[in-house]
PDB file of N, CA and C in Angstrom:
ATOM      1  N   MET V  11      80.212 172.258  29.562  1.00  0.00           N
ATOM      2  CA  MET V  11      79.657 171.234  30.403  1.00  0.00           C
ATOM      3  C   MET V  11      78.206 171.602  30.695  1.00  0.00           C
ATOM      4  N   VAL V  12      77.321 170.653  30.505  1.00  0.00           N
ATOM      5  CA  VAL V  12      75.900 170.906  30.717  1.00  0.00           C
ATOM      6  C   VAL V  12      75.376 169.903  31.723  1.00  0.00           C
ATOM      7  N   GLY V  13      74.696 170.391  32.735  1.00  0.00           N
ATOM      8  CA  GLY V  13      74.062 169.515  33.707  1.00  0.00           C
ATOM      9  C   GLY V  13      72.560 169.578  33.542  1.00  0.00           C
ATOM     10  N   ASN V  14      71.915 168.442  33.647  1.00  0.00           N
ATOM     11  CA  ASN V  14      70.463 168.436  33.484  1.00  0.00           C
ATOM     12  C   ASN V  14      69.725 168.353  34.809  1.00  0.00           C
ATOM     13  N   GLY V  15      70.460 168.344  35.914  1.00  0.00           N
ATOM     14  CA  GLY V  15      69.813 168.342  37.216  1.00  0.00           C
ATOM     15  C   GLY V  15      69.252 167.003  37.636  1.00  0.00           C
ATOM     16  N   SER V  16      69.577 165.932  36.918  1.00  0.00           N
ATOM     17  CA  SER V  16      68.990 164.639  37.247  1.00  0.00           C
ATOM     18  C   SER V  16      69.738 163.916  38.357  1.00  0.00           C
ATOM     19  N   SER V  17      70.965 164.311  38.646  1.00  0.00           N
ATOM     20  CA  SER V  17      71.743 163.635  39.674  1.00  0.00           C
ATOM     21  C   SER V  17      71.656 164.393  40.988  1.00  0.00           C
ATOM     22  N   PRO V  18      71.186 163.749  42.054  1.00  0.00           N
ATOM     23  CA  PRO V  18      71.126 164.432  43.349  1.00  0.00           C
ATOM     24  C   PRO V  18      72.522 164.616  43.926  1.00  0.00           C
ATOM     25  N   MET V  19      72.717 165.718  44.638  1.00  0.00           N
ATOM     26  CA  MET V  19      73.990 165.962  45.293  1.00  0.00           C
ATOM     27  C   MET V  19      73.874 165.539  46.743  1.00  0.00           C
ATOM     28  N   ARG V  20      74.980 165.121  47.313  1.00  0.00           N
ATOM     29  CA  ARG V  20      75.017 164.780  48.726  1.00  0.00           C
ATOM     30  C   ARG V  20      75.889 165.811  49.418  1.00  0.00           C
ATOM     31  N   LEU V  21      75.280 166.599  50.294  1.00  0.00           N
ATOM     32  CA  LEU V  21      76.008 167.642  51.010  1.00  0.00           C
ATOM     33  C   LEU V  21      76.022 167.330  52.495  1.00  0.00           C
ATOM     34  N   THR V  22      77.139 167.590  53.129  1.00  0.00           N
ATOM     35  CA  THR V  22      77.216 167.474  54.573  1.00  0.00           C
ATOM     36  C   THR V  22      77.199 168.883  55.148  1.00  0.00           C
ATOM     37  N   PRO V  23      76.847 169.035  56.415  1.00  0.00           N
ATOM     38  CA  PRO V  23      76.818 170.375  57.015  1.00  0.00           C
ATOM     39  C   PRO V  23      78.167 171.090  56.950  1.00  0.00           C
ATOM     40  N   ALA V  24      79.259 170.342  56.918  1.00  0.00           N
ATOM     41  CA  ALA V  24      80.586 170.952  56.896  1.00  0.00           C
ATOM     42  C   ALA V  24      81.087 171.230  55.479  1.00  0.00           C
ATOM     43  N   ALA V  25      80.315 170.914  54.459  1.00  0.00           N
ATOM     44  CA  ALA V  25      80.765 171.087  53.071  1.00  0.00           C
ATOM     45  C   ALA V  25      81.005 172.555  52.753  1.00  0.00           C
ATOM     46  N   ARG V  26      82.131 172.841  52.139  1.00  0.00           N
ATOM     47  CA  ARG V  26      82.464 174.201  51.705  1.00  0.00           C
ATOM     48  C   ARG V  26      82.637 174.266  50.190  1.00  0.00           C
ATOM     49  N   VAL V  27      82.794 173.095  49.566  1.00  0.00           N
ATOM     50  CA  VAL V  27      83.020 173.015  48.126  1.00  0.00           C
ATOM     51  C   VAL V  27      82.220 171.846  47.563  1.00  0.00           C
ATOM     52  N   ILE V  28      81.665 172.043  46.380  1.00  0.00           N
ATOM     53  CA  ILE V  28      80.994 170.967  45.659  1.00  0.00           C
ATOM     54  C   ILE V  28      81.930 170.539  44.538  1.00  0.00           C
ATOM     55  N   ILE V  29      82.121 169.234  44.368  1.00  0.00           N
ATOM     56  CA  ILE V  29      82.915 168.722  43.263  1.00  0.00           C
ATOM     57  C   ILE V  29      81.941 168.217  42.209  1.00  0.00           C
ATOM     58  N   LEU V  30      81.888 168.921  41.095  1.00  0.00           N
ATOM     59  CA  LEU V  30      81.013 168.544  39.992  1.00  0.00           C
ATOM     60  C   LEU V  30      81.836 167.743  39.000  1.00  0.00           C
ATOM     61  N   MET V  31      81.422 166.512  38.734  1.00  0.00           N
ATOM     62  CA  MET V  31      82.131 165.657  37.791  1.00  0.00           C
ATOM     63  C   MET V  31      81.224 165.412  36.598  1.00  0.00           C
ATOM     64  N   GLY V  32      81.784 165.530  35.413  1.00  0.00           N
ATOM     65  CA  GLY V  32      80.961 165.314  34.237  1.00  0.00           C
ATOM     66  C   GLY V  32      81.772 164.997  32.998  1.00  0.00           C
ATOM     67  N   LYS V  33      81.091 164.434  32.027  1.00  0.00           N
ATOM     68  CA  LYS V  33      81.715 164.140  30.740  1.00  0.00           C
ATOM     69  C   LYS V  33      81.655 165.411  29.907  1.00  0.00           C
ATOM     70  N   THR V  34      82.819 165.899  29.495  1.00  0.00           N
ATOM     71  CA  THR V  34      82.871 167.167  28.782  1.00  0.00           C
ATOM     72  C   THR V  34      83.124 167.020  27.294  1.00  0.00           C
ATOM     73  N   ASP V  35      83.743 165.929  26.871  1.00  0.00           N
ATOM     74  CA  ASP V  35      84.022 165.747  25.444  1.00  0.00           C
ATOM     75  C   ASP V  35      83.988 164.264  25.092  1.00  0.00           C
ATOM     76  N   PRO V  36      82.832 163.738  24.710  1.00  0.00           N
ATOM     77  CA  PRO V  36      82.707 162.306  24.436  1.00  0.00           C
ATOM     78  C   PRO V  36      83.453 161.842  23.184  1.00  0.00           C
ATOM     79  N   LYS V  37      83.988 162.764  22.395  1.00  0.00           N
ATOM     80  CA  LYS V  37      84.673 162.381  21.156  1.00  0.00           C
ATOM     81  C   LYS V  37      86.169 162.141  21.340  1.00  0.00           C
ATOM     82  N   THR V  38      86.705 162.462  22.512  1.00  0.00           N
ATOM     83  CA  THR V  38      88.138 162.271  22.748  1.00  0.00           C
ATOM     84  C   THR V  38      88.383 160.907  23.381  1.00  0.00           C
ATOM     85  N   ALA V  39      89.658 160.612  23.635  1.00  0.00           N
ATOM     86  CA  ALA V  39      90.020 159.358  24.296  1.00  0.00           C
ATOM     87  C   ALA V  39      89.337 159.278  25.660  1.00  0.00           C
ATOM     88  N   ARG V  40      89.048 158.062  26.110  1.00  0.00           N
ATOM     89  CA  ARG V  40      88.303 157.873  27.369  1.00  0.00           C
ATOM     90  C   ARG V  40      88.900 158.633  28.545  1.00  0.00           C
ATOM     91  N   HIS V  41      90.217 158.606  28.669  1.00  0.00           N
ATOM     92  CA  HIS V  41      90.840 159.261  29.827  1.00  0.00           C
ATOM     93  C   HIS V  41      90.809 160.786  29.730  1.00  0.00           C
ATOM     94  N   ASN V  42      90.404 161.337  28.601  1.00  0.00           N
ATOM     95  CA  ASN V  42      90.295 162.794  28.450  1.00  0.00           C
ATOM     96  C   ASN V  42      88.853 163.292  28.451  1.00  0.00           C
ATOM     97  N   GLN V  43      87.884 162.415  28.605  1.00  0.00           N
ATOM     98  CA  GLN V  43      86.472 162.803  28.518  1.00  0.00           C
ATOM     99  C   GLN V  43      85.930 163.432  29.793  1.00  0.00           C
ATOM    100  N   GLN V  44      86.544 163.164  30.917  1.00  0.00           N
ATOM    101  CA  GLN V  44      85.986 163.562  32.210  1.00  0.00           C
ATOM    102  C   GLN V  44      86.616 164.856  32.719  1.00  0.00           C
ATOM    103  N   SER V  45      85.809 165.663  33.410  1.00  0.00           N
ATOM    104  CA  SER V  45      86.304 166.888  34.043  1.00  0.00           C
ATOM    105  C   SER V  45      85.738 167.002  35.451  1.00  0.00           C
ATOM    106  N   MET V  46      86.504 167.633  36.339  1.00  0.00           N
ATOM    107  CA  MET V  46      86.036 167.946  37.683  1.00  0.00           C
ATOM    108  C   MET V  46      86.111 169.454  37.859  1.00  0.00           C
ATOM    109  N   VAL V  47      85.035 170.030  38.375  1.00  0.00           N
ATOM    110  CA  VAL V  47      84.970 171.465  38.621  1.00  0.00           C
ATOM    111  C   VAL V  47      84.671 171.670  40.100  1.00  0.00           C
ATOM    112  N   LEU V  48      85.458 172.501  40.768  1.00  0.00           N
ATOM    113  CA  LEU V  48      85.219 172.828  42.177  1.00  0.00           C
ATOM    114  C   LEU V  48      84.357 174.073  42.244  1.00  0.00           C
ATOM    115  N   ILE V  49      83.232 173.979  42.960  1.00  0.00           N
ATOM    116  CA  ILE V  49      82.301 175.097  43.088  1.00  0.00           C
ATOM    117  C   ILE V  49      82.170 175.452  44.565  1.00  0.00           C
ATOM    118  N   PRO V  50      82.580 176.651  44.973  1.00  0.00           N
ATOM    119  CA  PRO V  50      82.406 177.050  46.370  1.00  0.00           C
ATOM    120  C   PRO V  50      80.916 177.024  46.746  1.00  0.00           C
ATOM    121  N   ILE V  51      80.615 176.556  47.935  1.00  0.00           N
ATOM    122  CA  ILE V  51      79.227 176.398  48.376  1.00  0.00           C
ATOM    123  C   ILE V  51      78.501 177.741  48.439  1.00  0.00           C
ATOM    124  N   ASP V  52      79.241 178.835  48.601  1.00  0.00           N
ATOM    125  CA  ASP V  52      78.604 180.150  48.706  1.00  0.00           C
ATOM    126  C   ASP V  52      78.560 180.892  47.367  1.00  0.00           C
ATOM    127  N   THR V  53      78.665 180.168  46.261  1.00  0.00           N
ATOM    128  CA  THR V  53      78.588 180.780  44.933  1.00  0.00           C
ATOM    129  C   THR V  53      77.214 181.413  44.741  1.00  0.00           C
ATOM    130  N   PRO V  54      77.159 182.684  44.320  1.00  0.00           N
ATOM    131  CA  PRO V  54      75.866 183.332  44.093  1.00  0.00           C
ATOM    132  C   PRO V  54      75.049 182.585  43.039  1.00  0.00           C
ATOM    133  N   ARG V  55      73.744 182.629  43.218  1.00  0.00           N
ATOM    134  CA  ARG V  55      72.778 182.010  42.312  1.00  0.00           C
ATOM    135  C   ARG V  55      72.811 180.488  42.324  1.00  0.00           C
ATOM    136  N   GLY V  56      73.600 179.905  43.201  1.00  0.00           N
ATOM    137  CA  GLY V  56      73.615 178.454  43.278  1.00  0.00           C
ATOM    138  C   GLY V  56      72.421 177.948  44.065  1.00  0.00           C
ATOM    139  N   GLU V  57      71.843 176.882  43.609  1.00  0.00           N
ATOM    140  CA  GLU V  57      70.758 176.240  44.338  1.00  0.00           C
ATOM    141  C   GLU V  57      71.237 174.858  44.729  1.00  0.00           C
ATOM    142  N   TYR V  58      71.239 174.596  46.021  1.00  0.00           N
ATOM    143  CA  TYR V  58      71.730 173.333  46.527  1.00  0.00           C
ATOM    144  C   TYR V  58      70.619 172.664  47.317  1.00  0.00           C
ATOM    145  N   TYR V  59      70.527 171.380  47.192  1.00  0.00           N
ATOM    146  CA  TYR V  59      69.527 170.641  47.941  1.00  0.00           C
ATOM    147  C   TYR V  59      70.153 169.357  48.445  1.00  0.00           C
ATOM    148  N   SER V  60      69.525 168.799  49.426  1.00  0.00           N
ATOM    149  CA  SER V  60      70.018 167.568  50.010  1.00  0.00           C
ATOM    150  C   SER V  60      69.170 166.399  49.549  1.00  0.00           C
ATOM    151  N   GLN V  61      69.839 165.306  49.277  1.00  0.00           N
ATOM    152  CA  GLN V  61      69.131 164.077  48.936  1.00  0.00           C
ATOM    153  C   GLN V  61      68.421 163.537  50.184  1.00  0.00           C
ATOM    154  N   TYR V  62      68.863 163.990  51.342  1.00  0.00           N
ATOM    155  CA  TYR V  62      68.324 163.526  52.612  1.00  0.00           C
ATOM    156  C   TYR V  62      67.638 164.688  53.321  1.00  0.00           C
ATOM    157  N   PRO V  63      66.371 164.964  53.038  1.00  0.00           N
ATOM    158  CA  PRO V  63      65.704 166.137  53.609  1.00  0.00           C
ATOM    159  C   PRO V  63      65.573 166.103  55.131  1.00  0.00           C
ATOM    160  N   ASP V  64      65.647 164.933  55.747  1.00  0.00           N
ATOM    161  CA  ASP V  64      65.526 164.851  57.204  1.00  0.00           C
ATOM    162  C   ASP V  64      66.860 165.090  57.912  1.00  0.00           C
ATOM    163  N   HIS V  65      67.939 165.187  57.143  1.00  0.00           N
ATOM    164  CA  HIS V  65      69.272 165.395  57.705  1.00  0.00           C
ATOM    165  C   HIS V  65      69.399 166.840  58.181  1.00  0.00           C
ATOM    166  N   GLU V  66      69.788 167.026  59.431  1.00  0.00           N
ATOM    167  CA  GLU V  66      69.919 168.380  59.962  1.00  0.00           C
ATOM    168  C   GLU V  66      71.182 169.035  59.425  1.00  0.00           C
ATOM    169  N   SER V  67      71.068 170.278  59.045  1.00  0.00           N
ATOM    170  CA  SER V  67      72.181 171.019  58.479  1.00  0.00           C
ATOM    171  C   SER V  67      72.064 172.481  58.889  1.00  0.00           C
ATOM    172  N   PRO V  68      73.194 173.185  59.051  1.00  0.00           N
ATOM    173  CA  PRO V  68      73.113 174.606  59.390  1.00  0.00           C
ATOM    174  C   PRO V  68      72.440 175.429  58.295  1.00  0.00           C
ATOM    175  N   ARG V  69      72.428 174.917  57.059  1.00  0.00           N
ATOM    176  CA  ARG V  69      71.816 175.652  55.955  1.00  0.00           C
ATOM    177  C   ARG V  69      70.347 175.308  55.766  1.00  0.00           C
ATOM    178  N   SER V  70      69.806 174.383  56.526  1.00  0.00           N
ATOM    179  CA  SER V  70      68.398 174.008  56.318  1.00  0.00           C
ATOM    180  C   SER V  70      67.470 174.811  57.193  1.00  0.00           C
TER     181      SER V  70
END
């Protein structure tokens, strides 16, 4: 799965997990092309940003 960073994420202050959804195999049947990956918010080397910079958050 490859992400190009073009889709903004929406995080709330209470978020503990990010759900990453993406197309993983465009050559298979439609119902098998999609995958969801759960990423803990405290994953090392992760960079997270808010689409709403004025939104107050404990991480900002």
